JSON list of C-alpha atoms in Angstrom, two decimals:
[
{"chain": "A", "resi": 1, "resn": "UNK", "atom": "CA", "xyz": [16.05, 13.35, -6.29]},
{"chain": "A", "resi": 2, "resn": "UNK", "atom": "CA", "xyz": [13.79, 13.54, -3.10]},
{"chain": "A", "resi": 3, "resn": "UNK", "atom": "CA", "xyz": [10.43, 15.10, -3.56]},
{"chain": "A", "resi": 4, "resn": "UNK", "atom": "CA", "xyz": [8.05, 16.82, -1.49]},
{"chain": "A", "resi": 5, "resn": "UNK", "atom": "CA", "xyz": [3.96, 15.82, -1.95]},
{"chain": "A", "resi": 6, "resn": "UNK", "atom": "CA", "xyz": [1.33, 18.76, -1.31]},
{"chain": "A", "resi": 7, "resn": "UNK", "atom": "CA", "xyz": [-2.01, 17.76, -1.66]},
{"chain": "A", "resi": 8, "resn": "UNK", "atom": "CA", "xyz": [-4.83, 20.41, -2.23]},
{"chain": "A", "resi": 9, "resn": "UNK", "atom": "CA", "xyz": [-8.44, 19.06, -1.56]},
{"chain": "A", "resi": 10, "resn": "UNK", "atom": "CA", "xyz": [-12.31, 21.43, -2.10]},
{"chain": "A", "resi": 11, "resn": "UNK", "atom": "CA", "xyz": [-13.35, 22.87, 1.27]},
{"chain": "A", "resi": 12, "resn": "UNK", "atom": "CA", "xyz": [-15.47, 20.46, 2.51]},
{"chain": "A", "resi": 13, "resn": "UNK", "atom": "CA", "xyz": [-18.68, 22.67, 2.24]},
{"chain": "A", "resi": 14, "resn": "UNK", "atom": "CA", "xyz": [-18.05, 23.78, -1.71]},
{"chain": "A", "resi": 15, "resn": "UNK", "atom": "CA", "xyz": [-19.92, 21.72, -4.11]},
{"chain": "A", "resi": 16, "resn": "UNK", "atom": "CA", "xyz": [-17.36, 19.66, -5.93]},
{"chain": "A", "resi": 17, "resn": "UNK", "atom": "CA", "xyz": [-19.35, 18.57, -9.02]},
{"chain": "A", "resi": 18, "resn": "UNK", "atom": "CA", "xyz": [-16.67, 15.94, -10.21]},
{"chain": "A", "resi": 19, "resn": "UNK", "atom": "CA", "xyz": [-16.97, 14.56, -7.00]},
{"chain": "A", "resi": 20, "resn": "UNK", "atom": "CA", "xyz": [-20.79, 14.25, -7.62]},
{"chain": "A", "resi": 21, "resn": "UNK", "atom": "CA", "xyz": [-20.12, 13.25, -11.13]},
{"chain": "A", "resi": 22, "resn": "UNK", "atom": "CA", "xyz": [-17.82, 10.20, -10.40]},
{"chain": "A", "resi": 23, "resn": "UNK", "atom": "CA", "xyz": [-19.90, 8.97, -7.14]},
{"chain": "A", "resi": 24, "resn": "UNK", "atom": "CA", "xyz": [-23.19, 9.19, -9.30]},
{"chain": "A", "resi": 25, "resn": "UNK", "atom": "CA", "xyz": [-20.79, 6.92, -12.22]},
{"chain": "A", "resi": 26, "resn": "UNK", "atom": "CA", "xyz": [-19.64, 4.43, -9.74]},
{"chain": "A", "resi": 27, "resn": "UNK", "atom": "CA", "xyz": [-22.35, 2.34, -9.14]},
{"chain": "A", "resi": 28, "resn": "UNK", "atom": "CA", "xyz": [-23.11, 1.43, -12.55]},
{"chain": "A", "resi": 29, "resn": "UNK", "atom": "CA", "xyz": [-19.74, 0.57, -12.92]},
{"chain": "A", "resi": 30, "resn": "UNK", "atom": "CA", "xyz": [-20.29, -2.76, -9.95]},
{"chain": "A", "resi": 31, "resn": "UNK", "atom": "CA", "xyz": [-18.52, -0.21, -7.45]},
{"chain": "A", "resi": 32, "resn": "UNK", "atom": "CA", "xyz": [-21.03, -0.10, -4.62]},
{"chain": "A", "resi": 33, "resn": "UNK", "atom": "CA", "xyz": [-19.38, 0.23, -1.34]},
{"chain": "A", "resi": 34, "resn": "UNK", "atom": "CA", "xyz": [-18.42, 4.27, -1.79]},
{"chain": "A", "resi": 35, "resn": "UNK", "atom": "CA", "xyz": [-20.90, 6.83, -0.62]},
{"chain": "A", "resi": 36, "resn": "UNK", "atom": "CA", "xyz": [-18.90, 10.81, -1.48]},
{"chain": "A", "resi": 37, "resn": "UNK", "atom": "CA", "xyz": [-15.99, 11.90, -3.73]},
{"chain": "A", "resi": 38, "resn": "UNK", "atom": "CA", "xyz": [-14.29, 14.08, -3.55]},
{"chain": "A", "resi": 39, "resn": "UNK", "atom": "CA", "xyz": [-11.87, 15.13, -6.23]},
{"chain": "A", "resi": 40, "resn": "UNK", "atom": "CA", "xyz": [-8.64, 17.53, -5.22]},
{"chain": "A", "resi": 41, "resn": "UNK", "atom": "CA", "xyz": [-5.09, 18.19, -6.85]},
{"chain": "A", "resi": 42, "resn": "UNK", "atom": "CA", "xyz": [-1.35, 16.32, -6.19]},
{"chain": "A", "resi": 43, "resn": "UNK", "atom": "CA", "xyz": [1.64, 18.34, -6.74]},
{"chain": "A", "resi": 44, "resn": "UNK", "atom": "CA", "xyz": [4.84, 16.37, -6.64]},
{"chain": "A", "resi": 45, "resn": "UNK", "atom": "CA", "xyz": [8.04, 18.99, -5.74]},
{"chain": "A", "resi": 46, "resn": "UNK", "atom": "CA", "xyz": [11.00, 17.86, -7.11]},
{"chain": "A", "resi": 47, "resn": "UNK", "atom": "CA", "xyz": [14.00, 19.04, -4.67]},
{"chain": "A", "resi": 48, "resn": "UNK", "atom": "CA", "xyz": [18.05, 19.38, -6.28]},
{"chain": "A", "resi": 49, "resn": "UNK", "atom": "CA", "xyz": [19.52, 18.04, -3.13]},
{"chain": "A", "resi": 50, "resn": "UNK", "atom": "CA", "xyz": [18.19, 17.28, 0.45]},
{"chain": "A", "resi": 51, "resn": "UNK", "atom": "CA", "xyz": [14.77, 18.03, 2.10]},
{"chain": "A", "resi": 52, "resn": "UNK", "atom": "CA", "xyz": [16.03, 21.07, 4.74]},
{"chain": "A", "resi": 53, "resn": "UNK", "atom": "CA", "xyz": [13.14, 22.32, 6.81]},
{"chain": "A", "resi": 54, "resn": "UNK", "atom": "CA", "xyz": [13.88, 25.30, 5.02]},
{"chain": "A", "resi": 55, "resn": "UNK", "atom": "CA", "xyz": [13.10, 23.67, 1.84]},
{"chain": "A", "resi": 56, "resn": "UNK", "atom": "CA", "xyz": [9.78, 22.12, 3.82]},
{"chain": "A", "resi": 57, "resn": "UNK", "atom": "CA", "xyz": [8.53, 25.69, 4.40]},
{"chain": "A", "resi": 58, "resn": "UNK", "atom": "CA", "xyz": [8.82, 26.72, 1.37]},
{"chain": "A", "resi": 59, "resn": "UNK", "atom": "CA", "xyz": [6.79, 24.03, -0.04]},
{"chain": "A", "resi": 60, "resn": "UNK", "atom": "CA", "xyz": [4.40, 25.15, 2.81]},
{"chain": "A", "resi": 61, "resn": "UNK", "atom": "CA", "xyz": [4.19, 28.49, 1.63]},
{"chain": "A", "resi": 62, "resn": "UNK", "atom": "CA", "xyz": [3.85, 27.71, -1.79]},
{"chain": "A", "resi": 63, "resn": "UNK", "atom": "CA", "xyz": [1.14, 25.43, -1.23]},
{"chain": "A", "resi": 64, "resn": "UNK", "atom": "CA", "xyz": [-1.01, 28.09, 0.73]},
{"chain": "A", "resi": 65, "resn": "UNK", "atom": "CA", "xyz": [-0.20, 31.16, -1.72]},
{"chain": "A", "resi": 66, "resn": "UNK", "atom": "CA", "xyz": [0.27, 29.38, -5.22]},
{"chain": "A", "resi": 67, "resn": "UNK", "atom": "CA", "xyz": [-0.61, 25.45, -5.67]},
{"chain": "A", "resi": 68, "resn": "UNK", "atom": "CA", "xyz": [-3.96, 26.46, -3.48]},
{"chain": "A", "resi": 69, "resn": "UNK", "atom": "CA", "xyz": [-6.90, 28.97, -3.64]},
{"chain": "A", "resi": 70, "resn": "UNK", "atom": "CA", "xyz": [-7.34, 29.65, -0.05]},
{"chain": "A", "resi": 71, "resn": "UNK", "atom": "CA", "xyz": [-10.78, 30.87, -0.79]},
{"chain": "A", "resi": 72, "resn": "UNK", "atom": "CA", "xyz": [-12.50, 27.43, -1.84]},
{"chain": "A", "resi": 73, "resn": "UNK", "atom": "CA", "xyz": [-9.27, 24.89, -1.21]},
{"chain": "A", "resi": 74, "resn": "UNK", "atom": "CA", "xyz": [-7.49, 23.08, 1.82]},
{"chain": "A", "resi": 75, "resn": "UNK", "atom": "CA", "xyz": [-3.92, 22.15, 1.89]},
{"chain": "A", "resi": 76, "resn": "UNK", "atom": "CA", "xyz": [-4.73, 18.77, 3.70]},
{"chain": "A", "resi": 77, "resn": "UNK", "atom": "CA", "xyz": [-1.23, 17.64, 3.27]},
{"chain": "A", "resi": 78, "resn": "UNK", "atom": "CA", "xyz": [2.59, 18.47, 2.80]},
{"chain": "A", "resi": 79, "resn": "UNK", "atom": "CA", "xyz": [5.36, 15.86, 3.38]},
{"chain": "A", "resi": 80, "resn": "UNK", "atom": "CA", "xyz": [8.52, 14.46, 1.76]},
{"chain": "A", "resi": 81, "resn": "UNK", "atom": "CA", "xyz": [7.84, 11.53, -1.06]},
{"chain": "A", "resi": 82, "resn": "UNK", "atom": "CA", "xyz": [9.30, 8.56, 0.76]},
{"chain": "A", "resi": 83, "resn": "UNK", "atom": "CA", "xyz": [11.90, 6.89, -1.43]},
{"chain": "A", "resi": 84, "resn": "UNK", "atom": "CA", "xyz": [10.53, 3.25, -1.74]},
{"chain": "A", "resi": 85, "resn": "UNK", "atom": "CA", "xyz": [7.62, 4.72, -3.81]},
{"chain": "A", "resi": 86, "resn": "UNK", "atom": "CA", "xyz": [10.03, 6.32, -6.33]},
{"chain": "A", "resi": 87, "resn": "UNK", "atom": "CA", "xyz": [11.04, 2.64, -6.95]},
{"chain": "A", "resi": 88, "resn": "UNK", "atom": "CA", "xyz": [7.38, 1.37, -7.02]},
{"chain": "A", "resi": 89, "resn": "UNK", "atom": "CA", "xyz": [6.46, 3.92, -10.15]},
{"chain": "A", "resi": 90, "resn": "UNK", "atom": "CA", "xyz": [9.79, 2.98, -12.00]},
{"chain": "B", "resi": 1, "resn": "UNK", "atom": "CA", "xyz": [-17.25, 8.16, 8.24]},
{"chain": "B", "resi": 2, "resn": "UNK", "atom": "CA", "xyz": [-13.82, 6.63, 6.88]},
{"chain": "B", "resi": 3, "resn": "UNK", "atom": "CA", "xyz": [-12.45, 7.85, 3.55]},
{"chain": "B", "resi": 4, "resn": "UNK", "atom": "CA", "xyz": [-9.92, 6.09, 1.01]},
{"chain": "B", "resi": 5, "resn": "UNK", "atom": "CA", "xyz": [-7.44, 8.44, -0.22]},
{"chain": "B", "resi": 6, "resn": "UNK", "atom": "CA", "xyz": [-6.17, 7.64, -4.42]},
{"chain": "B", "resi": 7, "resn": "UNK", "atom": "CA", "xyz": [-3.67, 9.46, -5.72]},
{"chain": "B", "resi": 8, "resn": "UNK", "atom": "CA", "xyz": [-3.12, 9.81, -9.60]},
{"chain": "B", "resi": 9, "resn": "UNK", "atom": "CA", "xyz": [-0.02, 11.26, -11.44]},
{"chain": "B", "resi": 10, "resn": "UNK", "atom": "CA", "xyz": [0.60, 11.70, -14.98]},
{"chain": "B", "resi": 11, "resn": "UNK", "atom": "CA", "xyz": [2.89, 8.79, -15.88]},
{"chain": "B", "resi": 12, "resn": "UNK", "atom": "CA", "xyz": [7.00, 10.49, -16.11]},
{"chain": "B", "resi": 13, "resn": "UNK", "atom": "CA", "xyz": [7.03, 10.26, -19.67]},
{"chain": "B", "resi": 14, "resn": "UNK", "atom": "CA", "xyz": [3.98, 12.04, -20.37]},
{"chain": "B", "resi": 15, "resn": "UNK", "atom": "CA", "xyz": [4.01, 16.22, -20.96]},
{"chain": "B", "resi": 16, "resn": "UNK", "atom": "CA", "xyz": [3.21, 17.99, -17.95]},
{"chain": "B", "resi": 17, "resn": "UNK", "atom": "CA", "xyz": [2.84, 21.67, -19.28]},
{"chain": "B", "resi": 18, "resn": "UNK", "atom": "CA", "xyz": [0.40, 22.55, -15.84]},
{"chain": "B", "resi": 19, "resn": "UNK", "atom": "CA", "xyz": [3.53, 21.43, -14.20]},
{"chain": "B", "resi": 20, "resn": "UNK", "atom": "CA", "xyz": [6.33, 23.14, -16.39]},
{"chain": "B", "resi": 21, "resn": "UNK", "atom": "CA", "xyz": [4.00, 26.44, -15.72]},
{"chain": "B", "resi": 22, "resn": "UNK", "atom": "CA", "xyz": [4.27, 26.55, -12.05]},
{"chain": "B", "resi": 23, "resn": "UNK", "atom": "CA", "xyz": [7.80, 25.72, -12.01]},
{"chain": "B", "resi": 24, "resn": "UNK", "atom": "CA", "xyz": [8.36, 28.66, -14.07]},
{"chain": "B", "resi": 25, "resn": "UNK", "atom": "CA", "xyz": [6.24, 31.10, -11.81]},
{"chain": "B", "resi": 26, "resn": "UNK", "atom": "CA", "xyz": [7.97, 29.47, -8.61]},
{"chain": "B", "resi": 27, "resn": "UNK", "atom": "CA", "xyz": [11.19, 31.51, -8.54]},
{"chain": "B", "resi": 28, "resn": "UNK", "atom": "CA", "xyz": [9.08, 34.89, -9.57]},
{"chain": "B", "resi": 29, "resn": "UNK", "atom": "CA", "xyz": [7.63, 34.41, -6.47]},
{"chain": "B", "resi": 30, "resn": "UNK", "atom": "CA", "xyz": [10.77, 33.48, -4.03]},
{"chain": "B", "resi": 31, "resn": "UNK", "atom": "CA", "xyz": [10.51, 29.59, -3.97]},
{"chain": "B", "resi": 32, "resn": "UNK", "atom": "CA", "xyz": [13.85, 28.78, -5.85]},
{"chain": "B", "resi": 33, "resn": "UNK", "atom": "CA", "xyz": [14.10, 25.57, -3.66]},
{"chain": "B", "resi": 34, "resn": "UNK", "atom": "CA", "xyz": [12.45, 23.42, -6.57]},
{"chain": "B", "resi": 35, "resn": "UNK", "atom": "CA", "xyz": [13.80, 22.18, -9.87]},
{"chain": "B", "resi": 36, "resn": "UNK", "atom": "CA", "xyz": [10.49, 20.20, -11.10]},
{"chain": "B", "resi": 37, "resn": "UNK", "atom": "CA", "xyz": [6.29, 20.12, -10.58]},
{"chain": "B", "resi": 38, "resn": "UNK", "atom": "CA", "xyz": [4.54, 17.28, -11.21]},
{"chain": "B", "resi": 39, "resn": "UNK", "atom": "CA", "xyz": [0.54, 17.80, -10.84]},
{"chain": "B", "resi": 40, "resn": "UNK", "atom": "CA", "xyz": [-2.04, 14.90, -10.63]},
{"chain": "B", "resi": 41, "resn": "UNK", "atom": "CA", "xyz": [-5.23, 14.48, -8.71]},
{"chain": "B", "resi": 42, "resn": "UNK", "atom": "CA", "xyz": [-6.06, 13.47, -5.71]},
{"chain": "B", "resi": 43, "resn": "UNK", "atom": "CA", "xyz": [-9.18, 11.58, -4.73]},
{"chain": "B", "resi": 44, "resn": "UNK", "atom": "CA", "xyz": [-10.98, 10.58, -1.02]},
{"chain": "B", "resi": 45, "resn": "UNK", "atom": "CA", "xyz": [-13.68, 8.06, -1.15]},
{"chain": "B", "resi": 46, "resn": "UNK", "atom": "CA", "xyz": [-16.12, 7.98, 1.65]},
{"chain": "B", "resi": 47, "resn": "UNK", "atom": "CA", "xyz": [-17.15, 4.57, 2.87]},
{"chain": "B", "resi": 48, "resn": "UNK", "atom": "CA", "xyz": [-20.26, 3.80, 4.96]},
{"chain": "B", "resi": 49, "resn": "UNK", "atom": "CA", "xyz": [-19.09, 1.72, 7.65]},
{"chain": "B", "resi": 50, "resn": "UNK", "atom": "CA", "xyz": [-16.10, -0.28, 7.81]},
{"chain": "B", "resi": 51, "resn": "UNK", "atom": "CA", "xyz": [-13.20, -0.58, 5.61]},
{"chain": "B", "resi": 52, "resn": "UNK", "atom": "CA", "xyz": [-12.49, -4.64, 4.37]},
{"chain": "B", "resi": 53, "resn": "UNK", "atom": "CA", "xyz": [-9.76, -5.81, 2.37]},
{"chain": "B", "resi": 54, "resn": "UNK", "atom": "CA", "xyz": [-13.32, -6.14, -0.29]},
{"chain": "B", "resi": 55, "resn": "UNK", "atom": "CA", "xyz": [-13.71, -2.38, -0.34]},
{"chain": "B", "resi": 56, "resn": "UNK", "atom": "CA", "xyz": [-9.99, -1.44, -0.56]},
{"chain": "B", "resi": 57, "resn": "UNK", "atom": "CA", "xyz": [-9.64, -3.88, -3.45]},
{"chain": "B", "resi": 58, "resn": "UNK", "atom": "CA", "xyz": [-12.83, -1.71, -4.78]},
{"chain": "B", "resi": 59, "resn": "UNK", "atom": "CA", "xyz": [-10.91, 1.56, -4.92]},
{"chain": "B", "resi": 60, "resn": "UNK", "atom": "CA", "xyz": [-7.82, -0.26, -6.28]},
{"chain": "B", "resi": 61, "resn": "UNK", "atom": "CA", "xyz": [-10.10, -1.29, -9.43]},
{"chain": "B", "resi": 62, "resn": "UNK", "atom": "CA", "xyz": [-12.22, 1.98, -9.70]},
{"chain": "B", "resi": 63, "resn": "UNK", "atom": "CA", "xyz": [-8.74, 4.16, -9.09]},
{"chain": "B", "resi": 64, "resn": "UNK", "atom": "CA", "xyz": [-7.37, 1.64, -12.57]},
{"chain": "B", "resi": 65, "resn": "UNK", "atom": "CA", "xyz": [-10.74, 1.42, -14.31]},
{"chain": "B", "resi": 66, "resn": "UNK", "atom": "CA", "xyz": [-12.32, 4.58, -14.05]},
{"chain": "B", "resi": 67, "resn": "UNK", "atom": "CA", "xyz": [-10.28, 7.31, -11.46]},
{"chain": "B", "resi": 68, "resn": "UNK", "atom": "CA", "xyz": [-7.36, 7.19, -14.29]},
{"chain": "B", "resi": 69, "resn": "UNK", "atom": "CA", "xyz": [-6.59, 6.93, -17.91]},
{"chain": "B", "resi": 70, "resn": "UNK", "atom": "CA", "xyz": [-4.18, 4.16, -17.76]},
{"chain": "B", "resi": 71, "resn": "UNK", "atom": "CA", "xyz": [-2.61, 5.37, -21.19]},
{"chain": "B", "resi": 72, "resn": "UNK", "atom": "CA", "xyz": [-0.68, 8.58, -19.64]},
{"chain": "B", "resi": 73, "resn": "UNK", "atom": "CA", "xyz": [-1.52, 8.68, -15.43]},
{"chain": "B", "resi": 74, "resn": "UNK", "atom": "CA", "xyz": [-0.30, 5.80, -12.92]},
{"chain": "B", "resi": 75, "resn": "UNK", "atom": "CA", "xyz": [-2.39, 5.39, -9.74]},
{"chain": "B", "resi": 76, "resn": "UNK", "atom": "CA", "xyz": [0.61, 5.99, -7.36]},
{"chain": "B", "resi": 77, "resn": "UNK", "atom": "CA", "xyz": [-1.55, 5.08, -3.72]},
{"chain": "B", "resi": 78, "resn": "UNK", "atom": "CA", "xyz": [-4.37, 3.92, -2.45]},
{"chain": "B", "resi": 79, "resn": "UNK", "atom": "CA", "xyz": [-4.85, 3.63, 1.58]},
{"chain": "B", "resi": 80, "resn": "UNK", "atom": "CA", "xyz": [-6.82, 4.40, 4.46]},
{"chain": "B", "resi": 81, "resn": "UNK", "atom": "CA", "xyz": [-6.99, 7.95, 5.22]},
{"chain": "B", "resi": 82, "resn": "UNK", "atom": "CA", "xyz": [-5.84, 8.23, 8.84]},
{"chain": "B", "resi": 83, "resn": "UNK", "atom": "CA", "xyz": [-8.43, 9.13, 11.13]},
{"chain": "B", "resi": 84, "resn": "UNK", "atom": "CA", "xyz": [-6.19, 12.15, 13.24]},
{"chain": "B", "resi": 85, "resn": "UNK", "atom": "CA", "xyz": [-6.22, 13.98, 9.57]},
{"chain": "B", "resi": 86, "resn": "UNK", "atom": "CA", "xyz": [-10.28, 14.26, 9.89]},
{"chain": "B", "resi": 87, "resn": "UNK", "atom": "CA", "xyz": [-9.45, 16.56, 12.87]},
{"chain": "B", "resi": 88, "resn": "UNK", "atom": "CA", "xyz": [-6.56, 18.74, 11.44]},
{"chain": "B", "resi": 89, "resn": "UNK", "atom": "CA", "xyz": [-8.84, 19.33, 8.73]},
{"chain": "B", "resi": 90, "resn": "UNK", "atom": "CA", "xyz": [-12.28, 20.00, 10.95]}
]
């Protein structure tokens, strides 16, 4: 079954302290070469049937009104889950 | 500043119950399109400089070692944000 991705990332100007968290962790871990992280949500939208455009907005809208907080979030992405990675995860 | 984008989902076995939640608000709300929600976490990386095959394999080991708990998530991507998204998202 085809799914739709939305991802939801932190405005960039509100303090993401995970972000901080990990970035201050990475070093000591022999992970040098990253300077910011930022950490955001991945919703995977499981679709009975084909991907209309219909279906698309919908996705759209629910991203902006329910998997996002408009107030402190960006919906920085919302596209269909191309099929070769279903087979990559299996 | 280029960023590498990780993605991390809970592995398809594992419990979901953030998931089952907003599939069961979905239809309340007028998005009957969807029959399943998935949610993992999404991470950018910020590099300083260029991005070498060194720095990607980097994020590859920090998204197994550290950006995931390899008992219940997979890391389902890790790539090169696209440059053209910095501006959508300016």
């Amino acid at each position: 079954m085809p799914r739709i991705v939305v991802d939801v990332m932190p405005k960039p100007e509100i303090l993401d302290p995970q972000g901080k968290a990990i970035v201050g962790a990475l070093p000591r871990l022999g992970f040098t070469a990253f300077s910011g992280v930022r950490q955001g949500k991945r919703f995977e939208l499981t679709v009975d049937g084909e991907v209309t455009e219909e279906i698309l907005e919908q996705a759209r809208n629910a991203a902006s009104t329910m998997l996002s907080n408009p107030v402190i979030e960006d919906v920085v992405n919302v596209e269909v889950l191309a099929e070769d990675t279903e087979a990559e995860r299996a």
